[in-house]
PDB file of C-alpha atoms in Angstrom:
ATOM      1  CA  UNK A   1      51.060-124.514 -39.614  1.00  0.00           C
ATOM      2  CA  UNK A   2      52.048-127.563 -41.869  1.00  0.00           C
ATOM      3  CA  UNK A   3      53.347-130.475 -39.543  1.00  0.00           C
ATOM      4  CA  UNK A   4      57.048-130.965 -39.243  1.00  0.00           C
ATOM      5  CA  UNK A   5      58.688-134.409 -39.880  1.00  0.00           C
ATOM      6  CA  UNK A   6      62.185-135.600 -39.336  1.00  0.00           C
ATOM      7  CA  UNK A   7      63.864-137.756 -41.772  1.00  0.00           C
ATOM      8  CA  UNK A   8      65.474-140.257 -39.658  1.00  0.00           C
ATOM      9  CA  UNK A   9      68.400-140.868 -42.017  1.00  0.00           C
ATOM     10  CA  UNK A  10      69.865-137.647 -40.310  1.00  0.00           C
ATOM     11  CA  UNK A  11      70.152-139.653 -37.333  1.00  0.00           C
ATOM     12  CA  UNK A  12      71.145-143.096 -38.665  1.00  0.00           C
ATOM     13  CA  UNK A  13      74.705-142.750 -36.800  1.00  0.00           C
ATOM     14  CA  UNK A  14      73.372-142.190 -33.284  1.00  0.00           C
ATOM     15  CA  UNK A  15      71.212-145.243 -32.221  1.00  0.00           C
ATOM     16  CA  UNK A  16      69.184-146.375 -30.517  1.00  0.00           C
ATOM     17  CA  UNK A  17      66.133-145.363 -32.754  1.00  0.00           C
ATOM     18  CA  UNK A  18      63.508-145.648 -29.943  1.00  0.00           C
ATOM     19  CA  UNK A  19      65.289-142.890 -27.816  1.00  0.00           C
ATOM     20  CA  UNK A  20      65.575-140.657 -30.992  1.00  0.00           C
ATOM     21  CA  UNK A  21      61.746-140.902 -31.347  1.00  0.00           C
ATOM     22  CA  UNK A  22      61.021-139.995 -27.851  1.00  0.00           C
ATOM     23  CA  UNK A  23      63.595-136.846 -28.112  1.00  0.00           C
ATOM     24  CA  UNK A  24      62.078-135.733 -31.535  1.00  0.00           C
ATOM     25  CA  UNK A  25      58.598-135.451 -29.681  1.00  0.00           C
ATOM     26  CA  UNK A  26      59.811-133.675 -26.985  1.00  0.00           C
ATOM     27  CA  UNK A  27      61.603-131.190 -29.366  1.00  0.00           C
ATOM     28  CA  UNK A  28      58.226-130.594 -31.096  1.00  0.00           C
ATOM     29  CA  UNK A  29      58.337-132.532 -34.116  1.00  0.00           C
ATOM     30  CA  UNK A  30      54.862-134.098 -35.381  1.00  0.00           C
ATOM     31  CA  UNK A  31      56.202-137.162 -37.514  1.00  0.00           C
ATOM     32  CA  UNK A  32      59.043-138.969 -38.474  1.00  0.00           C
ATOM     33  CA  UNK A  33      60.126-140.041 -42.159  1.00  0.00           C
ATOM     34  CA  UNK A  34      62.058-143.266 -41.937  1.00  0.00           C
ATOM     35  CA  UNK A  35      64.398-144.895 -44.439  1.00  0.00           C
ATOM     36  CA  UNK A  36      65.181-148.461 -45.317  1.00  0.00           C
ATOM     37  CA  UNK A  37      66.358-150.505 -43.338  1.00  0.00           C
ATOM     38  CA  UNK A  38      65.053-148.716 -40.249  1.00  0.00           C
ATOM     39  CA  UNK A  39      61.617-150.140 -40.648  1.00  0.00           C
ATOM     40  CA  UNK A  40      62.730-153.553 -42.356  1.00  0.00           C
ATOM     41  CA  UNK A  41      63.230-155.749 -39.382  1.00  0.00           C
ATOM     42  CA  UNK A  42      59.753-155.187 -37.841  1.00  0.00           C
ATOM     43  CA  UNK A  43      57.519-152.706 -39.280  1.00  0.00           C
ATOM     44  CA  UNK A  44      54.740-153.394 -36.750  1.00  0.00           C
ATOM     45  CA  UNK A  45      57.337-152.565 -33.815  1.00  0.00           C
ATOM     46  CA  UNK A  46      58.508-149.730 -35.418  1.00  0.00           C
ATOM     47  CA  UNK A  47      54.850-148.336 -35.716  1.00  0.00           C
ATOM     48  CA  UNK A  48      54.572-149.114 -31.933  1.00  0.00           C
ATOM     49  CA  UNK A  49      57.518-147.188 -31.235  1.00  0.00           C
ATOM     50  CA  UNK A  50      56.182-144.342 -33.272  1.00  0.00           C
ATOM     51  CA  UNK A  51      52.929-144.172 -31.770  1.00  0.00           C
ATOM     52  CA  UNK A  52      54.178-144.784 -28.073  1.00  0.00           C
ATOM     53  CA  UNK A  53      56.639-141.517 -28.844  1.00  0.00           C
ATOM     54  CA  UNK A  54      53.209-139.480 -29.945  1.00  0.00           C
ATOM     55  CA  UNK A  55      54.403-139.233 -33.596  1.00  0.00           C
ATOM     56  CA  UNK A  56      53.132-140.183 -36.674  1.00  0.00           C
ATOM     57  CA  UNK A  57      54.800-141.482 -39.951  1.00  0.00           C
ATOM     58  CA  UNK A  58      54.739-138.886 -42.772  1.00  0.00           C
ATOM     59  CA  UNK A  59      56.041-141.393 -45.453  1.00  0.00           C
ATOM     60  CA  UNK A  60      59.087-143.301 -45.958  1.00  0.00           C
ATOM     61  CA  UNK A  61      61.872-143.707 -48.348  1.00  0.00           C
ATOM     62  CA  UNK A  62      62.350-146.684 -50.168  1.00  0.00           C
ATOM     63  CA  UNK A  63      64.387-148.105 -53.332  1.00  0.00           C
ATOM     64  CA  UNK A  64      62.958-147.721 -56.749  1.00  0.00           C
ATOM     65  CA  UNK A  65      63.861-151.170 -57.268  1.00  0.00           C
ATOM     66  CA  UNK A  66      61.443-152.023 -54.374  1.00  0.00           C
ATOM     67  CA  UNK A  67      58.485-150.373 -56.224  1.00  0.00           C
ATOM     68  CA  UNK A  68      59.648-152.084 -59.300  1.00  0.00           C
ATOM     69  CA  UNK A  69      60.270-155.619 -58.261  1.00  0.00           C
ATOM     70  CA  UNK A  70      58.803-155.924 -54.798  1.00  0.00           C
ATOM     71  CA  UNK A  71      55.672-153.565 -54.564  1.00  0.00           C
ATOM     72  CA  UNK A  72      53.743-155.842 -52.407  1.00  0.00           C
ATOM     73  CA  UNK A  73      56.421-156.042 -49.781  1.00  0.00           C
ATOM     74  CA  UNK A  74      56.598-152.319 -49.445  1.00  0.00           C
ATOM     75  CA  UNK A  75      52.686-151.626 -49.541  1.00  0.00           C
ATOM     76  CA  UNK A  76      52.965-153.885 -46.488  1.00  0.00           C
ATOM     77  CA  UNK A  77      55.353-151.754 -44.957  1.00  0.00           C
ATOM     78  CA  UNK A  78      53.204-148.691 -45.645  1.00  0.00           C
ATOM     79  CA  UNK A  79      50.063-150.419 -44.165  1.00  0.00           C
ATOM     80  CA  UNK A  80      51.973-151.475 -41.104  1.00  0.00           C
ATOM     81  CA  UNK A  81      53.809-148.040 -40.687  1.00  0.00           C
ATOM     82  CA  UNK A  82      50.377-146.201 -40.686  1.00  0.00           C
ATOM     83  CA  UNK A  83      51.128-143.992 -43.924  1.00  0.00           C
ATOM     84  CA  UNK A  84      49.896-143.883 -47.492  1.00  0.00           C
ATOM     85  CA  UNK A  85      53.183-142.386 -49.085  1.00  0.00           C
ATOM     86  CA  UNK A  86      56.010-144.329 -50.598  1.00  0.00           C
ATOM     87  CA  UNK A  87      59.027-142.329 -51.478  1.00  0.00           C
ATOM     88  CA  UNK A  88      61.655-143.550 -53.849  1.00  0.00           C
ATOM     89  CA  UNK A  89      64.474-141.237 -53.240  1.00  0.00           C
ATOM     90  CA  UNK A  90      67.742-141.974 -55.133  1.00  0.00           C
ATOM     91  CA  UNK A  91      69.222-143.553 -58.052  1.00  0.00           C
ATOM     92  CA  UNK A  92      72.839-144.651 -57.901  1.00  0.00           C
ATOM     93  CA  UNK A  93      75.323-143.349 -60.378  1.00  0.00           C
ATOM     94  CA  UNK A  94      75.134-146.538 -62.575  1.00  0.00           C
ATOM     95  CA  UNK A  95      71.280-146.206 -62.461  1.00  0.00           C
ATOM     96  CA  UNK A  96      71.304-142.625 -63.995  1.00  0.00           C
ATOM     97  CA  UNK A  97      70.798-142.236 -67.807  1.00  0.00           C
ATOM     98  CA  UNK A  98      72.566-139.946 -69.956  1.00  0.00           C
ATOM     99  CA  UNK A  99      69.486-139.939 -72.379  1.00  0.00           C
ATOM    100  CA  UNK A 100      66.141-138.616 -72.375  1.00  0.00           C
ATOM    101  CA  UNK A 101      64.547-141.709 -73.100  1.00  0.00           C
ATOM    102  CA  UNK A 102      66.291-143.429 -70.066  1.00  0.00           C
ATOM    103  CA  UNK A 103      64.715-140.725 -67.620  1.00  0.00           C
ATOM    104  CA  UNK A 104      61.325-141.407 -69.409  1.00  0.00           C
ATOM    105  CA  UNK A 105      61.643-144.909 -68.668  1.00  0.00           C
ATOM    106  CA  UNK A 106      62.324-144.185 -64.933  1.00  0.00           C
ATOM    107  CA  UNK A 107      59.193-142.100 -65.265  1.00  0.00           C
ATOM    108  CA  UNK A 108      57.160-144.961 -66.509  1.00  0.00           C
ATOM    109  CA  UNK A 109      58.341-147.144 -63.616  1.00  0.00           C
ATOM    110  CA  UNK A 110      57.175-144.730 -61.037  1.00  0.00           C
ATOM    111  CA  UNK A 111      53.698-144.463 -63.051  1.00  0.00           C
ATOM    112  CA  UNK A 112      53.346-148.212 -62.973  1.00  0.00           C
ATOM    113  CA  UNK A 113      54.255-148.375 -59.339  1.00  0.00           C
ATOM    114  CA  UNK A 114      51.968-145.625 -58.532  1.00  0.00           C
ATOM    115  CA  UNK A 115      48.995-147.154 -60.360  1.00  0.00           C
ATOM    116  CA  UNK A 116      49.433-150.444 -58.291  1.00  0.00           C
ATOM    117  CA  UNK A 117      49.855-148.370 -55.033  1.00  0.00           C
ATOM    118  CA  UNK A 118      46.476-146.461 -55.622  1.00  0.00           C
ATOM    119  CA  UNK A 119      44.670-149.866 -55.564  1.00  0.00           C
ATOM    120  CA  UNK A 120      46.107-150.224 -52.047  1.00  0.00           C
ATOM    121  CA  UNK A 121      45.053-146.629 -51.242  1.00  0.00           C
ATOM    122  CA  UNK A 122      48.697-145.678 -51.168  1.00  0.00           C
ATOM    123  CA  UNK A 123      50.371-143.073 -53.312  1.00  0.00           C
ATOM    124  CA  UNK A 124      53.983-142.496 -54.664  1.00  0.00           C
ATOM    125  CA  UNK A 125      56.033-139.523 -54.408  1.00  0.00           C
ATOM    126  CA  UNK A 126      59.859-138.730 -56.097  1.00  0.00           C
ATOM    127  CA  UNK A 127      62.161-137.193 -53.976  1.00  0.00           C
ATOM    128  CA  UNK A 128      64.994-135.301 -55.797  1.00  0.00           C
ATOM    129  CA  UNK A 129      68.846-134.870 -55.342  1.00  0.00           C
ATOM    130  CA  UNK A 130      71.108-132.713 -57.524  1.00  0.00           C
ATOM    131  CA  UNK A 131      71.551-134.908 -60.387  1.00  0.00           C
ATOM    132  CA  UNK A 132      67.879-134.550 -61.716  1.00  0.00           C
ATOM    133  CA  UNK A 133      68.933-130.746 -62.498  1.00  0.00           C
ATOM    134  CA  UNK A 134      72.118-131.563 -64.585  1.00  0.00           C
ATOM    135  CA  UNK A 135      71.189-131.061 -68.073  1.00  0.00           C
ATOM    136  CA  UNK A 136      71.779-133.862 -70.653  1.00  0.00           C
ATOM    137  CA  UNK A 137      73.399-133.316 -73.941  1.00  0.00           C
ATOM    138  CA  UNK A 138      70.147-132.324 -75.623  1.00  0.00           C
ATOM    139  CA  UNK A 139      69.400-129.689 -73.099  1.00  0.00           C
ATOM    140  CA  UNK A 140      66.629-131.656 -71.205  1.00  0.00           C
ATOM    141  CA  UNK A 141      66.499-131.587 -67.328  1.00  0.00           C
ATOM    142  CA  UNK A 142      66.126-135.414 -66.074  1.00  0.00           C
ATOM    143  CA  UNK A 143      63.789-134.138 -63.285  1.00  0.00           C
ATOM    144  CA  UNK A 144      61.056-132.733 -66.164  1.00  0.00           C
ATOM    145  CA  UNK A 145      61.564-135.778 -68.259  1.00  0.00           C
ATOM    146  CA  UNK A 146      60.835-138.072 -65.297  1.00  0.00           C
ATOM    147  CA  UNK A 147      57.834-136.266 -63.628  1.00  0.00           C
ATOM    148  CA  UNK A 148      56.084-135.583 -67.042  1.00  0.00           C
ATOM    149  CA  UNK A 149      56.491-139.360 -67.939  1.00  0.00           C
ATOM    150  CA  UNK A 150      55.430-140.547 -64.487  1.00  0.00           C
ATOM    151  CA  UNK A 151      52.265-138.337 -64.849  1.00  0.00           C
ATOM    152  CA  UNK A 152      50.127-136.739 -62.471  1.00  0.00           C
ATOM    153  CA  UNK A 153      49.670-139.886 -60.327  1.00  0.00           C
ATOM    154  CA  UNK A 154      52.986-139.709 -58.963  1.00  0.00           C
ATOM    155  CA  UNK A 155      53.704-136.674 -56.472  1.00  0.00           C
ATOM    156  CA  UNK A 156      56.862-134.952 -55.521  1.00  0.00           C
ATOM    157  CA  UNK A 157      58.924-134.400 -52.389  1.00  0.00           C
ATOM    158  CA  UNK A 158      61.155-131.362 -53.427  1.00  0.00           C
ATOM    159  CA  UNK A 159      64.218-131.333 -51.413  1.00  0.00           C
ATOM    160  CA  UNK A 160      65.170-127.697 -51.524  1.00  0.00           C
ATOM    161  CA  UNK A 161      68.920-128.035 -50.541  1.00  0.00           C
ATOM    162  CA  UNK A 162      69.522-130.356 -53.337  1.00  0.00           C
ATOM    163  CA  UNK A 163      67.551-128.388 -55.720  1.00  0.00           C
ATOM    164  CA  UNK A 164      70.122-125.373 -54.779  1.00  0.00           C
ATOM    165  CA  UNK A 165      73.145-127.740 -55.250  1.00  0.00           C
ATOM    166  CA  UNK A 166      71.812-128.507 -58.643  1.00  0.00           C
ATOM    167  CA  UNK A 167      72.229-124.801 -59.588  1.00  0.00           C
ATOM    168  CA  UNK A 168      68.295-124.705 -59.932  1.00  0.00           C
ATOM    169  CA  UNK A 169      66.121-121.871 -58.455  1.00  0.00           C
ATOM    170  CA  UNK A 170      63.981-123.266 -55.759  1.00  0.00           C
ATOM    171  CA  UNK A 171      61.471-120.372 -56.230  1.00  0.00           C
ATOM    172  CA  UNK A 172      60.838-121.605 -59.778  1.00  0.00           C
ATOM    173  CA  UNK A 173      60.925-125.248 -58.920  1.00  0.00           C
ATOM    174  CA  UNK A 174      58.079-124.633 -55.947  1.00  0.00           C
ATOM    175  CA  UNK A 175      56.170-122.789 -58.771  1.00  0.00           C
ATOM    176  CA  UNK A 176      56.764-125.151 -61.711  1.00  0.00           C
ATOM    177  CA  UNK A 177      55.625-128.157 -59.774  1.00  0.00           C
ATOM    178  CA  UNK A 178      53.190-126.643 -57.157  1.00  0.00           C
ATOM    179  CA  UNK A 179      50.511-129.153 -58.373  1.00  0.00           C
ATOM    180  CA  UNK A 180      52.872-132.131 -57.574  1.00  0.00           C
ATOM    181  CA  UNK A 181      54.424-131.261 -54.586  1.00  0.00           C
ATOM    182  CA  UNK A 182      53.006-132.838 -51.627  1.00  0.00           C
ATOM    183  CA  UNK A 183      56.166-132.783 -49.349  1.00  0.00           C
ATOM    184  CA  UNK A 184      58.897-129.936 -48.806  1.00  0.00           C
ATOM    185  CA  UNK A 185      62.237-131.010 -47.261  1.00  0.00           C
ATOM    186  CA  UNK A 186      63.788-127.723 -45.908  1.00  0.00           C
ATOM    187  CA  UNK A 187      67.240-128.794 -46.332  1.00  0.00           C
ATOM    188  CA  UNK A 188      69.870-126.166 -45.861  1.00  0.00           C
ATOM    189  CA  UNK A 189      73.334-125.848 -47.554  1.00  0.00           C
ATOM    190  CA  UNK A 190      76.247-124.134 -46.300  1.00  0.00           C
ATOM    191  CA  UNK A 191      78.582-121.841 -48.521  1.00  0.00           C
ATOM    192  CA  UNK A 192      80.458-123.546 -51.259  1.00  0.00           C
ATOM    193  CA  UNK A 193      83.755-125.008 -50.146  1.00  0.00           C
ATOM    194  CA  UNK A 194      82.583-125.843 -46.385  1.00  0.00           C
ATOM    195  CA  UNK A 195      83.978-128.996 -45.364  1.00  0.00           C
ATOM    196  CA  UNK A 196      82.329-129.477 -42.102  1.00  0.00           C
ATOM    197  CA  UNK A 197      79.117-131.897 -42.037  1.00  0.00           C
ATOM    198  CA  UNK A 198      79.618-132.234 -45.955  1.00  0.00           C
ATOM    199  CA  UNK A 199      78.351-128.625 -46.385  1.00  0.00           C
ATOM    200  CA  UNK A 200      75.195-129.332 -45.082  1.00  0.00           C
ATOM    201  CA  UNK A 201      73.681-127.124 -42.059  1.00  0.00           C
ATOM    202  CA  UNK A 202      70.822-126.613 -39.747  1.00  0.00           C
ATOM    203  CA  UNK A 203      67.785-124.967 -41.595  1.00  0.00           C
ATOM    204  CA  UNK A 204      68.296-121.345 -41.412  1.00  0.00           C
ATOM    205  CA  UNK A 205      72.033-121.155 -40.820  1.00  0.00           C
ATOM    206  CA  UNK A 206      72.972-121.611 -44.468  1.00  0.00           C
ATOM    207  CA  UNK A 207      72.793-119.733 -47.630  1.00  0.00           C
ATOM    208  CA  UNK A 208      69.125-120.433 -48.816  1.00  0.00           C
ATOM    209  CA  UNK A 209      66.767-117.459 -48.676  1.00  0.00           C
ATOM    210  CA  UNK A 210      64.032-119.345 -46.792  1.00  0.00           C
ATOM    211  CA  UNK A 211      62.005-116.024 -45.738  1.00  0.00           C
ATOM    212  CA  UNK A 212      61.494-115.526 -49.619  1.00  0.00           C
ATOM    213  CA  UNK A 213      60.765-119.036 -50.126  1.00  0.00           C
ATOM    214  CA  UNK A 214      58.079-119.652 -47.365  1.00  0.00           C
ATOM    215  CA  UNK A 215      55.194-117.880 -48.922  1.00  0.00           C
ATOM    216  CA  UNK A 216      55.201-120.238 -51.899  1.00  0.00           C
ATOM    217  CA  UNK A 217      54.737-123.341 -49.847  1.00  0.00           C
ATOM    218  CA  UNK A 218      51.205-122.603 -49.184  1.00  0.00           C
ATOM    219  CA  UNK A 219      50.871-122.436 -53.132  1.00  0.00           C
ATOM    220  CA  UNK A 220      51.757-126.041 -53.464  1.00  0.00           C
ATOM    221  CA  UNK A 221      49.769-129.124 -52.461  1.00  0.00           C
ATOM    222  CA  UNK A 222      52.574-129.810 -49.478  1.00  0.00           C
ATOM    223  CA  UNK A 223      50.910-131.427 -46.406  1.00  0.00           C
ATOM    224  CA  UNK A 224      54.131-131.803 -44.606  1.00  0.00           C
ATOM    225  CA  UNK A 225      57.619-129.990 -44.136  1.00  0.00           C
ATOM    226  CA  UNK A 226      60.287-132.318 -43.543  1.00  0.00           C
ATOM    227  CA  UNK A 227      63.803-131.625 -42.085  1.00  0.00           C
ATOM    228  CA  UNK A 228      66.953-133.361 -43.216  1.00  0.00           C
ATOM    229  CA  UNK A 229      70.768-133.369 -42.772  1.00  0.00           C
ATOM    230  CA  UNK A 230      72.901-135.988 -44.547  1.00  0.00           C
ATOM    231  CA  UNK A 231      75.506-136.419 -41.964  1.00  0.00           C
ATOM    232  CA  UNK A 232      75.191-133.894 -38.844  1.00  0.00           C
ATOM    233  CA  UNK A 233      78.032-134.357 -36.365  1.00  0.00           C
ATOM    234  CA  UNK A 234      75.577-133.367 -33.659  1.00  0.00           C
ATOM    235  CA  UNK A 235      72.056-134.493 -34.692  1.00  0.00           C
ATOM    236  CA  UNK A 236      70.241-133.147 -31.744  1.00  0.00           C
ATOM    237  CA  UNK A 237      71.838-129.605 -32.261  1.00  0.00           C
ATOM    238  CA  UNK A 238      70.785-129.802 -36.070  1.00  0.00           C
ATOM    239  CA  UNK A 239      67.325-131.176 -35.149  1.00  0.00           C
ATOM    240  CA  UNK A 240      66.611-128.432 -32.514  1.00  0.00           C
ATOM    241  CA  UNK A 241      67.883-125.467 -34.629  1.00  0.00           C
ATOM    242  CA  UNK A 242      65.919-126.591 -37.487  1.00  0.00           C
ATOM    243  CA  UNK A 243      62.835-126.953 -35.921  1.00  0.00           C
ATOM    244  CA  UNK A 244      63.089-123.875 -33.917  1.00  0.00           C
ATOM    245  CA  UNK A 245      63.701-121.634 -37.252  1.00  0.00           C
ATOM    246  CA  UNK A 246      61.056-123.334 -39.071  1.00  0.00           C
ATOM    247  CA  UNK A 247      58.499-122.417 -36.217  1.00  0.00           C
ATOM    248  CA  UNK A 248      59.530-118.786 -36.560  1.00  0.00           C
ATOM    249  CA  UNK A 249      59.646-118.984 -40.291  1.00  0.00           C
ATOM    250  CA  UNK A 250      56.011-120.357 -41.099  1.00  0.00           C
ATOM    251  CA  UNK A 251      54.240-120.264 -37.528  1.00  0.00           C
TER     252      UNK A 251
END
């Protein structure tokens, strides 16, 4: 079974972090995926806390601007955290282009960053939201433009929940980018109109047909499954229910 990692953004409103790590390890998680600024103050201390809990760092989220403007800083974070994977996960609305060339430029920035990272023994993976699946006026999808321009040196952490909210078919996306996908976020979404927890839910409790998707995981290059929820009211219940379901799904 692939290792299961927990995106620490899910528990950002429930400090302290060190207690989260210990609980996640007891719950059965193998790794964590931190986000900025969780590791910013002292990446070395953060690594020691991860190690003490018996966890690994499967990769970390970081701003695209950091890869473009401060690559050395984030390469040092990667080395300190003991991971080889840097994951730009988001563009603000102001950063999202309405043209194909704009998205190709983003892909080019990722390619340049990945080339620099490779020289450090590191790699870069893009993480999607829903906006990359909203077609432009010319009919193109930003996700396709971005990944094509980025080239094979840039991996893909596919977020199934956001793919679904982008009105795309997760099965088709897993197949389309099988050779690029190195991590799969098993984020689940509740029915449209659900207000609780911003419409997100524990993996297995939502509308996504995980049993039909699970056989496709092994056809990708994925080395880790990642659990995430954008804003759970009870992060421990979410984390426990999700890993229990995933174990049954792929165990």
